Coordinates of C-alpha atoms in Angstrom, one line a residue:
M481 CA 41.2 17.1 0.8
P482 CA 38.7 16.0 3.7
L483 CA 38.9 18.0 6.6
A484 CA 39.8 16.0 9.7
V485 CA 37.6 16.9 12.7
G486 CA 38.6 15.5 16.3
V487 CA 40.1 12.0 16.6
L488 CA 38.2 9.3 14.7
V489 CA 38.9 5.4 15.6
V490 CA 38.2 3.6 12.3
S491 CA 36.7 0.3 12.8
C492 CA 34.3 -2.1 11.0
A493 CA 32.7 -3.6 13.8
D494 CA 31.8 -0.9 15.9
Y495 CA 31.6 3.0 15.7
N496 CA 31.0 6.0 17.9
V497 CA 27.4 7.4 17.6
T498 CA 27.0 9.6 20.8
D499 CA 28.6 9.6 24.1
D500 CA 29.6 6.2 24.9
F501 CA 26.9 4.2 22.3
R502 CA 28.2 1.3 20.3
A503 CA 26.5 -0.6 17.7
A504 CA 27.1 -2.6 14.4
P505 CA 27.3 -2.9 11.7
D506 CA 29.3 -0.2 10.3
P507 CA 28.6 1.3 7.0
S508 CA 30.9 4.6 7.5
F509 CA 34.3 3.4 6.7
V510 CA 34.8 1.6 3.9
E511 CA 36.1 2.2 0.3
P512 CA 35.6 4.8 -1.5
Y513 CA 36.1 7.8 0.7
K514 CA 37.3 5.9 3.5
D515 CA 39.1 8.7 4.9
Y516 CA 35.9 10.9 5.6
N517 CA 34.8 11.4 9.0
P518 CA 31.0 11.1 9.7
V519 CA 29.0 13.5 8.2
K520 CA 27.7 15.4 11.1
S521 CA 31.2 16.1 12.5
Y522 CA 31.9 18.5 9.3
I523 CA 29.4 21.4 10.7
D524 CA 31.1 24.1 12.6
R525 CA 29.1 24.4 15.5
E526 CA 30.2 27.8 16.7
K527 CA 29.6 29.4 13.5
Y528 CA 26.3 27.7 12.8
P529 CA 25.1 26.9 15.9
N530 CA 21.5 26.1 14.8
M531 CA 22.3 24.0 11.9
S532 CA 21.6 20.4 12.1
L533 CA 21.4 17.3 9.8
G534 CA 18.8 15.1 9.8
A535 CA 17.9 11.7 7.9
T536 CA 14.3 10.1 7.4
L537 CA 13.7 6.4 8.3
K538 CA 11.0 4.3 9.1
V539 CA 10.2 3.6 12.6
A540 CA 10.6 -0.2 12.0
D541 CA 14.3 0.2 10.4
F542 CA 15.4 2.4 13.1
N543 CA 14.2 0.0 16.1
K544 CA 16.1 -3.0 14.2
Q545 CA 19.1 -1.3 15.1
E546 CA 20.8 -2.5 12.0
L547 CA 22.2 -1.0 9.1
A548 CA 20.1 2.1 8.5
H549 CA 20.0 3.0 12.2
A550 CA 23.9 2.9 12.0
A551 CA 24.3 5.0 9.1
A552 CA 21.7 7.8 10.6
V553 CA 23.2 7.7 14.3
T554 CA 26.6 7.9 13.1
N555 CA 26.3 10.6 10.7
F556 CA 23.1 12.7 11.3
D557 CA 22.0 14.7 14.3
N558 CA 18.8 13.4 14.1
V559 CA 15.8 11.2 12.5
A560 CA 12.6 12.0 11.3
F561 CA 9.9 9.3 10.5
G562 CA 7.8 10.8 8.1
N563 CA 4.2 10.0 8.4
T564 CA 4.8 6.8 10.5
L565 CA 4.4 8.8 13.8
M566 CA 0.9 10.2 12.8
S567 CA -2.3 9.4 13.9
G568 CA -3.3 7.6 10.8
T569 CA -0.8 4.7 11.9
I570 CA -1.2 4.9 15.6
V571 CA -5.0 5.3 16.3
N572 CA -7.5 2.5 15.0
A573 CA -11.2 2.9 14.1
K574 CA -12.4 2.9 17.6
G575 CA -9.8 5.7 18.9
V576 CA -7.5 3.0 20.7
M577 CA -3.7 4.4 20.4
N578 CA -0.8 1.9 19.5
F579 CA 2.2 3.7 20.7
L580 CA 4.5 0.6 21.1
D581 CA 6.9 1.3 18.4
M582 CA 7.3 5.0 19.3
S583 CA 7.7 4.0 22.8
D584 CA 10.5 1.8 22.0
L585 CA 12.5 4.4 19.6
L586 CA 12.1 6.8 22.3
T587 CA 13.5 5.0 25.1
H588 CA 16.3 4.0 22.7
V589 CA 17.1 7.7 21.7
E590 CA 17.1 8.7 25.4
E591 CA 19.4 6.0 26.3
I592 CA 21.9 7.3 23.6
G593 CA 21.2 11.1 23.8
Y594 CA 20.2 11.2 20.1
E595 CA 17.4 13.6 18.6
V596 CA 14.0 13.0 16.9
Y597 CA 11.9 15.5 14.5
G598 CA 8.4 15.1 15.2
S599 CA 5.8 13.8 12.7
P600 CA 3.1 16.4 11.8
I601 CA 0.7 16.7 14.5
V602 CA -2.3 17.0 12.3
A603 CA -2.6 17.0 8.2
N604 CA -5.3 16.3 5.6
A605 CA -3.5 13.0 5.1
N606 CA -2.4 9.7 7.1
Q607 CA -5.2 10.9 9.9
A608 CA -7.2 8.5 11.8
D609 CA -9.9 9.2 9.2
D610 CA -11.9 6.0 10.3
W611 CA -12.1 7.5 14.2
L612 CA -13.0 10.7 13.0
K613 CA -15.5 9.5 11.0
L614 CA -17.0 7.4 13.7
L615 CA -16.8 10.5 16.2
T616 CA -18.6 12.8 13.8
A617 CA -21.3 10.3 12.6
P618 CA -24.8 11.4 12.8
V619 CA -26.5 10.9 16.1
E620 CA -29.1 8.6 16.9
I621 CA -32.6 9.6 17.6
P622 CA -35.8 8.0 18.6
V623 CA -38.4 7.7 15.9
D624 CA -41.9 6.2 15.5
Y625 CA -43.1 3.9 12.9
V626 CA -45.2 5.4 9.8
E627 CA -47.9 3.2 8.4
G628 CA -47.5 3.1 4.5
K629 CA -49.4 1.8 1.7
A630 CA -51.9 -1.2 2.5
I631 CA -53.8 -3.4 -0.1
D632 CA -56.4 -6.4 0.4
F633 CA -56.9 -8.1 -2.6
N634 CA -60.4 -9.4 -1.1
T635 CA -61.5 -6.0 -2.4
M636 CA -60.5 -6.2 -5.7
S637 CA -62.8 -7.9 -8.7
A638 CA -61.8 -11.4 -9.7
G639 CA -60.0 -11.3 -13.4
A640 CA -56.4 -10.1 -15.0
Y641 CA -54.0 -8.4 -12.6
D642 CA -52.5 -5.3 -13.4
K643 CA -50.2 -6.1 -16.2
D644 CA -47.9 -3.1 -15.4
K645 CA -47.1 -5.1 -12.3
I646 CA -46.1 -8.5 -13.8
E647 CA -42.9 -8.3 -15.1
K648 CA -42.8 -12.2 -16.2
G649 CA -45.3 -14.8 -16.2
K650 CA -48.5 -14.5 -15.2
A651 CA -50.8 -13.5 -12.1
S652 CA -54.3 -12.6 -11.6
I653 CA -57.2 -12.0 -9.0
V654 CA -59.0 -15.4 -8.3
K655 CA -61.6 -16.8 -5.7
F656 CA -59.6 -19.0 -3.0
E657 CA -61.2 -20.1 0.1
D658 CA -64.2 -17.6 0.0
Q659 CA -62.1 -14.6 -0.6
N660 CA -60.3 -12.9 -3.5
V661 CA -56.4 -13.1 -3.4
L662 CA -53.8 -12.4 -5.7
Q663 CA -52.3 -15.6 -7.7
I664 CA -48.9 -15.8 -9.0
G665 CA -48.3 -18.7 -11.4
T666 CA -45.0 -20.5 -11.6
A667 CA -42.0 -18.9 -13.2
S668 CA -43.4 -15.3 -12.7
D669 CA -42.0 -12.2 -11.4
V670 CA -44.9 -9.9 -9.7
R671 CA -45.0 -6.8 -7.9
I672 CA -47.4 -7.2 -5.3
V673 CA -47.1 -3.7 -3.9
D674 CA -45.5 -0.4 -5.5
G675 CA -45.9 2.9 -6.1
F676 CA -44.7 4.3 -2.6
E677 CA -41.7 6.7 -2.3
V678 CA -38.6 5.4 -0.3
D679 CA -35.5 6.5 1.2
P680 CA -32.5 4.6 1.3
K681 CA -31.8 5.5 4.9
A682 CA -35.3 4.4 6.1
K683 CA -36.0 0.8 7.2
F684 CA -39.1 -0.7 5.8
T685 CA -41.2 -3.6 6.9
T686 CA -43.4 -5.3 4.4
T687 CA -46.1 -7.6 5.8
F688 CA -48.1 -10.1 3.8
W689 CA -50.0 -13.4 3.8
A690 CA -49.1 -16.5 1.5
R691 CA -50.3 -19.7 1.1
A692 CA -49.3 -22.4 -1.5
Q693 CA -51.8 -23.5 -4.0
A694 CA -54.1 -26.6 -2.9
N695 CA -52.5 -30.0 -3.1
K696 CA -48.8 -28.3 -3.4
E697 CA -46.6 -29.6 -0.5
S698 CA -45.0 -26.1 -0.5
V699 CA -43.3 -23.6 -2.8
S700 CA -40.2 -21.4 -2.5
F701 CA -39.4 -18.1 -4.0
T702 CA -37.4 -15.1 -3.5
I703 CA -38.0 -11.4 -2.8
T704 CA -36.7 -8.2 -3.8
F705 CA -37.6 -4.7 -2.2
S706 CA -37.0 -1.7 -4.1
G707 CA -33.9 -3.2 -5.9
N708 CA -32.6 -4.6 -2.9
P709 CA -32.6 -8.7 -2.9
V710 CA -33.9 -9.7 0.5
P711 CA -32.9 -13.3 1.5
G712 CA -35.1 -15.7 3.5
T713 CA -34.0 -18.5 5.5
A714 CA -36.3 -21.3 4.4
T715 CA -33.4 -22.8 2.1
A716 CA -29.8 -22.9 1.8
D717 CA -29.8 -20.4 -1.1
G718 CA -31.8 -17.7 0.6
K719 CA -35.3 -18.4 -0.3
W720 CA -38.5 -18.0 1.4
R721 CA -41.2 -20.8 1.5
V722 CA -44.7 -21.5 2.3
K723 CA -46.8 -24.6 2.2
S724 CA -50.4 -25.5 1.2
D725 CA -51.7 -26.2 5.0
K726 CA -52.5 -22.8 6.0
W727 CA -51.7 -19.0 5.8
Y728 CA -48.2 -17.8 6.7
K729 CA -47.4 -14.3 7.4
I730 CA -44.3 -13.1 5.9
V731 CA -42.3 -10.2 7.1
V732 CA -39.9 -8.6 5.2
E733 CA -37.3 -5.7 6.6
A734 CA -35.2 -4.2 4.4
Q735 CA -34.0 -0.7 3.0
S736 CA -34.3 0.0 -0.4
A737 CA -31.1 0.2 -3.1
E738 CA -29.2 3.5 -3.2
D739 CA -30.4 4.3 -6.7
V740 CA -33.9 3.3 -6.3
T741 CA -36.4 5.9 -5.2
E742 CA -39.8 4.4 -6.5
G743 CA -40.8 1.5 -3.4
Y744 CA -42.0 -1.8 -4.6
L745 CA -41.9 -5.4 -3.4
R746 CA -41.5 -8.2 -6.2
I747 CA -42.1 -11.9 -5.5
E748 CA -40.1 -14.2 -7.9
N749 CA -41.7 -17.6 -8.0
G750 CA -40.1 -20.6 -9.3
K751 CA -41.4 -23.5 -11.5
N752 CA -42.5 -25.5 -8.1
G753 CA -46.0 -24.0 -7.6
T754 CA -48.6 -21.5 -7.4
I755 CA -48.7 -18.9 -4.5
N756 CA -51.7 -17.0 -3.3
I757 CA -51.0 -13.5 -1.6
Q758 CA -53.4 -11.5 0.7
K759 CA -53.2 -8.4 2.8
V760 CA -50.1 -6.6 2.1
Q761 CA -49.3 -3.9 4.3
V762 CA -46.0 -1.5 4.0
G763 CA -44.5 0.8 6.8
Y764 CA -41.4 2.1 7.8
F765 CA -39.0 3.5 10.4
P766 CA -37.9 6.9 9.3
D767 CA -33.9 7.4 9.2
N768 CA -33.3 7.1 13.0
H769 CA -30.1 9.5 12.6
R770 CA -29.4 13.2 12.1
D771 CA -26.2 15.4 11.6
Q772 CA -24.5 16.6 14.3
T773 CA -25.0 20.3 14.6
D774 CA -22.2 22.8 14.2
K775 CA -21.4 23.1 17.8
E776 CA -21.4 19.4 18.4
L777 CA -19.0 18.8 15.5
T778 CA -16.8 21.5 17.1
D779 CA -17.1 19.8 20.2
T780 CA -16.5 16.1 18.9
I781 CA -13.3 17.7 17.0
N782 CA -11.9 19.6 19.9
Y783 CA -12.5 16.3 21.8
A784 CA -10.5 14.3 19.2
L785 CA -7.7 16.8 19.0
N786 CA -7.3 17.1 22.8
T787 CA -7.4 13.2 23.0
W788 CA -4.6 12.7 20.0
C789 CA -2.5 15.2 21.5
D790 CA -2.7 14.0 25.3
G791 CA -2.0 10.7 24.1
L792 CA 0.7 11.7 21.9
M793 CA 2.4 14.0 24.4
K794 CA 2.1 11.6 27.2
I795 CA 4.3 9.2 25.6
N796 CA 6.6 11.9 24.2
A797 CA 7.3 12.9 27.7
G798 CA 9.3 16.1 26.4
R799 CA 11.7 14.0 24.6
I800 CA 10.8 15.4 21.0
N801 CA 10.6 19.0 21.2
L802 CA 10.7 19.9 17.4
F803 CA 7.3 19.0 15.6
D804 CA 5.6 19.8 12.1
L805 CA 2.4 21.4 13.5
I806 CA 0.3 21.2 10.4
D807 CA 1.3 19.2 6.9
E808 CA 0.7 20.6 3.6
P809 CA -2.3 22.9 4.1
I810 CA -2.4 24.8 0.8
D811 CA -4.5 24.0 -1.9
P812 CA -2.9 25.3 -5.3
K813 CA -6.1 24.4 -7.0
A814 CA -8.4 26.8 -4.9
E815 CA -8.0 30.4 -4.8
L816 CA -9.4 33.2 -2.4
E817 CA -11.0 36.5 -3.6
N818 CA -7.4 38.2 -3.1
G819 CA -5.7 35.9 -5.2
M820 CA -4.0 33.9 -2.6
Y821 CA -4.4 29.8 -2.5
D822 CA -7.1 28.7 0.0
L823 CA -6.6 26.2 2.5
K824 CA -7.4 22.4 1.5
H825 CA -11.0 21.6 2.1
S826 CA -13.0 18.4 1.5
T827 CA -16.9 17.2 1.0
D828 CA -16.0 13.6 1.9
Q829 CA -13.6 13.3 4.8
I830 CA -13.0 15.0 8.1
F831 CA -10.4 18.0 7.8
W832 CA -9.6 19.7 11.0
Q833 CA -9.8 23.1 9.4
D834 CA -13.2 22.6 8.1
I835 CA -14.5 22.3 11.7
L836 CA -12.3 24.3 13.5
G837 CA -12.2 27.0 10.9
S838 CA -9.4 28.1 8.5
E839 CA -8.2 31.1 10.6
N840 CA -8.5 29.1 13.6
Y841 CA -6.7 25.7 12.4
A842 CA -3.2 26.3 13.6
P843 CA -4.0 28.6 16.7
V844 CA -6.0 25.8 18.0
V845 CA -4.0 23.0 17.1
S846 CA -0.9 24.7 18.5
K847 CA -2.6 25.6 21.6
V848 CA -3.8 22.2 22.3
A849 CA -0.5 20.4 21.4
G850 CA 1.7 23.0 23.4
A851 CA -0.4 22.6 26.6
A852 CA -0.2 18.8 26.3
F853 CA 3.5 19.0 25.7
E854 CA 3.8 21.0 28.8
K855 CA 1.6 18.8 30.8
Y856 CA 3.6 15.6 30.5
G857 CA 7.1 17.6 31.3
G858 CA 8.2 19.2 28.1
N859 CA 9.9 22.4 28.6
P860 CA 7.9 25.1 26.4
A861 CA 11.0 27.1 25.6
E862 CA 12.6 24.4 24.0
L863 CA 9.2 23.5 21.7
K864 CA 9.1 24.2 18.4
F865 CA 6.5 24.3 15.6
F866 CA 7.0 24.1 11.9
I867 CA 4.4 24.6 9.1
S868 CA 5.6 21.9 6.6
E869 CA 4.7 22.4 2.9
S870 CA 5.8 21.0 -0.8
G871 CA 5.9 23.0 -4.0
L872 CA 7.2 26.4 -2.2
D873 CA 9.3 26.8 -5.2
E874 CA 6.1 28.1 -7.0
V875 CA 5.9 31.7 -6.1
K876 CA 2.0 32.0 -5.3
K877 CA 2.3 29.1 -3.0
M878 CA 4.9 30.3 -1.4
E879 CA 3.0 33.8 -0.8
S880 CA -0.1 31.9 0.0
L881 CA 1.7 30.0 2.9
K882 CA 3.2 33.4 4.1
Y883 CA -0.4 35.0 3.8
W884 CA -1.8 31.9 5.9
I885 CA 1.1 32.3 8.6
G886 CA 0.3 36.0 9.0
I887 CA -3.3 35.2 9.8
W888 CA -2.4 32.4 12.3
D889 CA 0.4 34.4 14.0
A890 CA -2.2 37.2 14.6
K891 CA -4.6 34.8 16.3
G892 CA -1.9 33.8 18.6
A893 CA -0.5 30.5 16.9
K894 CA 2.8 29.3 18.0
I895 CA 4.5 29.0 14.4
D896 CA 8.6 28.9 14.8
G897 CA 9.3 27.8 11.4
I898 CA 8.7 26.4 7.9
N899 CA 9.5 23.3 7.0
A900 CA 10.0 23.4 3.1
K901 CA 9.8 20.0 1.6
L902 CA 12.0 19.9 -1.7
N903 CA 11.4 18.3 -5.1
L904 CA 14.8 18.9 -6.7
V905 CA 16.2 17.6 -9.9
Y906 CA 19.6 17.8 -11.7
S907 CA 19.5 18.0 -15.5
E908 CA 22.0 17.4 -18.1
D909 CA 20.4 20.1 -20.0
K910 CA 22.3 23.0 -19.0
A911 CA 19.6 25.7 -19.7
K912 CA 17.3 23.6 -17.5
Q913 CA 19.8 23.3 -15.1
A914 CA 20.1 26.8 -15.0
E915 CA 16.5 27.3 -14.6
N916 CA 16.6 24.7 -11.8
V917 CA 19.2 26.7 -9.9
A918 CA 17.4 30.1 -10.4
T919 CA 14.3 28.5 -8.8
L920 CA 16.2 27.1 -5.9
N921 CA 17.7 30.3 -5.1
T922 CA 14.6 32.1 -5.2
L923 CA 13.0 29.7 -3.1
L924 CA 15.7 30.0 -0.2
E925 CA 15.3 34.0 -0.6
N926 CA 11.8 33.8 0.0
L927 CA 12.1 31.3 3.0
A928 CA 14.7 33.5 4.3
S929 CA 12.3 36.6 4.0
T930 CA 9.9 35.0 6.4
G931 CA 11.8 35.7 9.4
K932 CA 10.9 32.0 10.7
L933 CA 13.1 29.2 11.4
I934 CA 14.0 27.4 7.9
R935 CA 14.2 23.7 7.5
I936 CA 14.4 21.5 4.5
S937 CA 13.3 18.2 4.1
N938 CA 13.0 15.2 1.5
F939 CA 16.3 16.6 0.5
D940 CA 17.0 13.9 -2.6
I941 CA 17.9 15.2 -5.9
K942 CA 17.1 13.2 -9.0
Y943 CA 19.3 12.9 -12.0
Q944 CA 17.9 13.7 -15.3
N945 CA 19.3 13.4 -19.0
A946 CA 19.0 16.0 -21.6
D947 CA 15.7 14.8 -22.6
G948 CA 14.2 15.0 -19.2
A949 CA 14.2 11.4 -18.4
N950 CA 15.1 10.2 -15.0
V951 CA 18.3 8.3 -14.8
P952 CA 18.4 5.0 -12.5
A953 CA 21.0 4.2 -10.0
D954 CA 22.4 1.0 -11.9
E955 CA 25.1 -0.2 -13.4
K956 CA 24.9 2.5 -16.4
F957 CA 25.2 5.3 -14.0
K958 CA 28.1 6.7 -14.6
D959 CA 31.0 8.2 -12.2
E960 CA 31.0 11.2 -14.0
Q961 CA 27.3 11.7 -13.9
R962 CA 27.3 11.0 -9.9
E963 CA 30.1 13.6 -9.4
Q964 CA 27.8 16.1 -10.9
L965 CA 24.9 15.2 -9.0
A966 CA 27.0 15.4 -6.1
E967 CA 28.2 18.9 -6.8
Y968 CA 24.9 19.9 -7.0
Y969 CA 24.0 18.6 -3.5
A970 CA 26.9 20.5 -2.8
Y971 CA 25.6 23.6 -4.1
V972 CA 22.3 23.5 -2.4
I973 CA 23.9 22.8 1.1
K974 CA 26.0 25.7 1.0
S975 CA 23.1 28.1 -0.6
Y976 CA 21.1 27.0 2.6
M977 CA 23.9 27.8 4.6
T978 CA 24.7 31.2 3.2
K979 CA 21.0 32.4 1.9
I980 CA 19.2 31.4 5.3
P981 CA 20.6 33.5 8.6
H982 CA 22.7 31.5 10.9
D983 CA 20.4 32.3 13.7
K984 CA 17.2 30.8 11.3
Q985 CA 18.5 27.5 10.1
A986 CA 16.7 24.6 11.4
G987 CA 18.5 22.2 9.5
I988 CA 18.6 19.9 6.5
C989 CA 17.0 16.6 6.5
K990 CA 17.9 13.8 3.9
G991 CA 15.0 12.1 2.1
N992 CA 16.9 8.8 1.6
M993 CA 20.3 7.8 3.3
V994 CA 21.0 5.0 0.5
D995 CA 20.4 5.0 -3.3
T996 CA 16.6 3.9 -4.4
S997 CA 15.7 3.5 -7.9
D998 CA 17.3 6.9 -8.4
P999 CA 21.0 7.6 -7.4
V1000 CA 19.8 9.7 -4.2
G1001 CA 22.0 8.3 -1.8
L1002 CA 25.0 9.5 0.3
W1003 CA 25.3 5.5 0.3
A1004 CA 24.9 3.0 -2.9
K1005 CA 24.0 -1.1 -2.4
K1006 CA 27.2 -2.9 -3.0
T1007 CA 26.3 -5.1 -5.8
G1008 CA 25.4 -8.8 -4.9
S1009 CA 25.4 -7.5 -1.1
S1010 CA 23.2 -5.8 1.3
D1011 CA 26.1 -3.5 2.3
W1012 CA 26.3 0.0 1.5
V1013 CA 29.3 2.0 0.1
R1014 CA 29.9 5.9 0.2
T1015 CA 29.3 7.8 -3.0
A1016 CA 30.6 10.9 -4.2
T1017 CA 27.5 12.6 -2.6
Y1018 CA 29.0 11.5 0.7
K1019 CA 31.7 13.6 0.1
A1020 CA 29.9 16.2 -1.2
F1021 CA 28.3 16.6 2.0
C1022 CA 31.1 16.4 4.1
E1023 CA 33.0 19.2 2.1
A1024 CA 30.0 21.6 1.6
L1025 CA 29.2 21.5 5.5
G1026 CA 32.8 21.9 6.2
G1027 CA 33.0 25.1 4.0
E1028 CA 35.0 23.8 1.1

């Protein structure tokens, strides 16, 4: 029997969201289960003063103010936007921040008196990686040109050229216009200089003089420097060209290929004539960059963090006061000496904690974000920061998170709660389902033991058959299966509301409101239509939140 809370005017054209706001379309009052009120109305706010019900949406879907928006604001206390309000979405490679979508949604929620749960302020994923890479890139420094290897073929005796330098065809030292030169025949590939070390980061300049053989109009050829083809501009296909009328100075500027350590310059002559080479000189500019010092990196990352938090909190203007501070910091593949899991670290990306230090990670971020929140009109008494983490049903991961929160708390971090991302399954196998229930109960008990505010998110439950295969949300998904799934949803809600102390309940956030390929929704998509219809899960939410 559904609980009637307040007076509800049933209409398919418009609905009561909050205060006097009205919008359409309305997915809430259609068969089946049409007699149930909006889900959030079933929470006893006196008994559960901190309890809230949230839904996860994409910013674009919310800003359209269509079906998903209607379902969310009618039935849920707040919305969360996953990673779509994180720096990876908002900050481009040059550090320019685009808050247009966020500005639109905050203006709207302020108008209707609604609430938003903030996306993680920092994380390992969905960050402005290109911007951070640019900021932490090596610093340019002045460097001097270094004279390298020089070869004067006129000092060599006429005769055969070093066969190890001839990769194809023929080349020899010959007399040409009163001097000895290296002469490269047609269809020949010949190294005119080699045997020097190269650094892929250094820029080399190779200079030599070349001239086509007498009575030939011109000769075109290609050049490779240490595995790296170097195009010329003489022809459309990137070849170099010299004529027979004079000596031409050829200047080749190039870096070596990354996997080549031995330096060389090879001329690949075609079939259109003979080339004469003289006076080869190789020099280079060393890499004109150096890595930033530890102090420079720390200053750079602090600048990035302050810039990001300042931009975020300026557009926020105190309207969002619950945020995930850090998202998924624990690395279950790395252990500390004390047996706890370490934080995630990286060798090829910029992770905030790698620069700020593991123990200072949350203290620094919370200080910077909190100061920016207050700077732009936020009430610090209302600000709450959560650490969000997945996989906390693994006891060791849960213990590791508590360990790190303890360290961060001791160093002055503001950490008000834990946002536990769920990954739940209902199984038709009774033994497996008993394990699922036991694991859930242990998780909630462990979360309660932290003394922090507890929010659970990603609240979707997949349905598995007795063989462990996911059962999709299609016409084959039976009503009785949906009922079993709905009962487990109700069990999770009631367990949360009983095991987590009332003053520590920060709420439950639904992952998907409507079925995906899995039957996870409070609504299902109506066959042959874009309309939504309530499922047994809708009923389960209402009754569980209402205490039935």
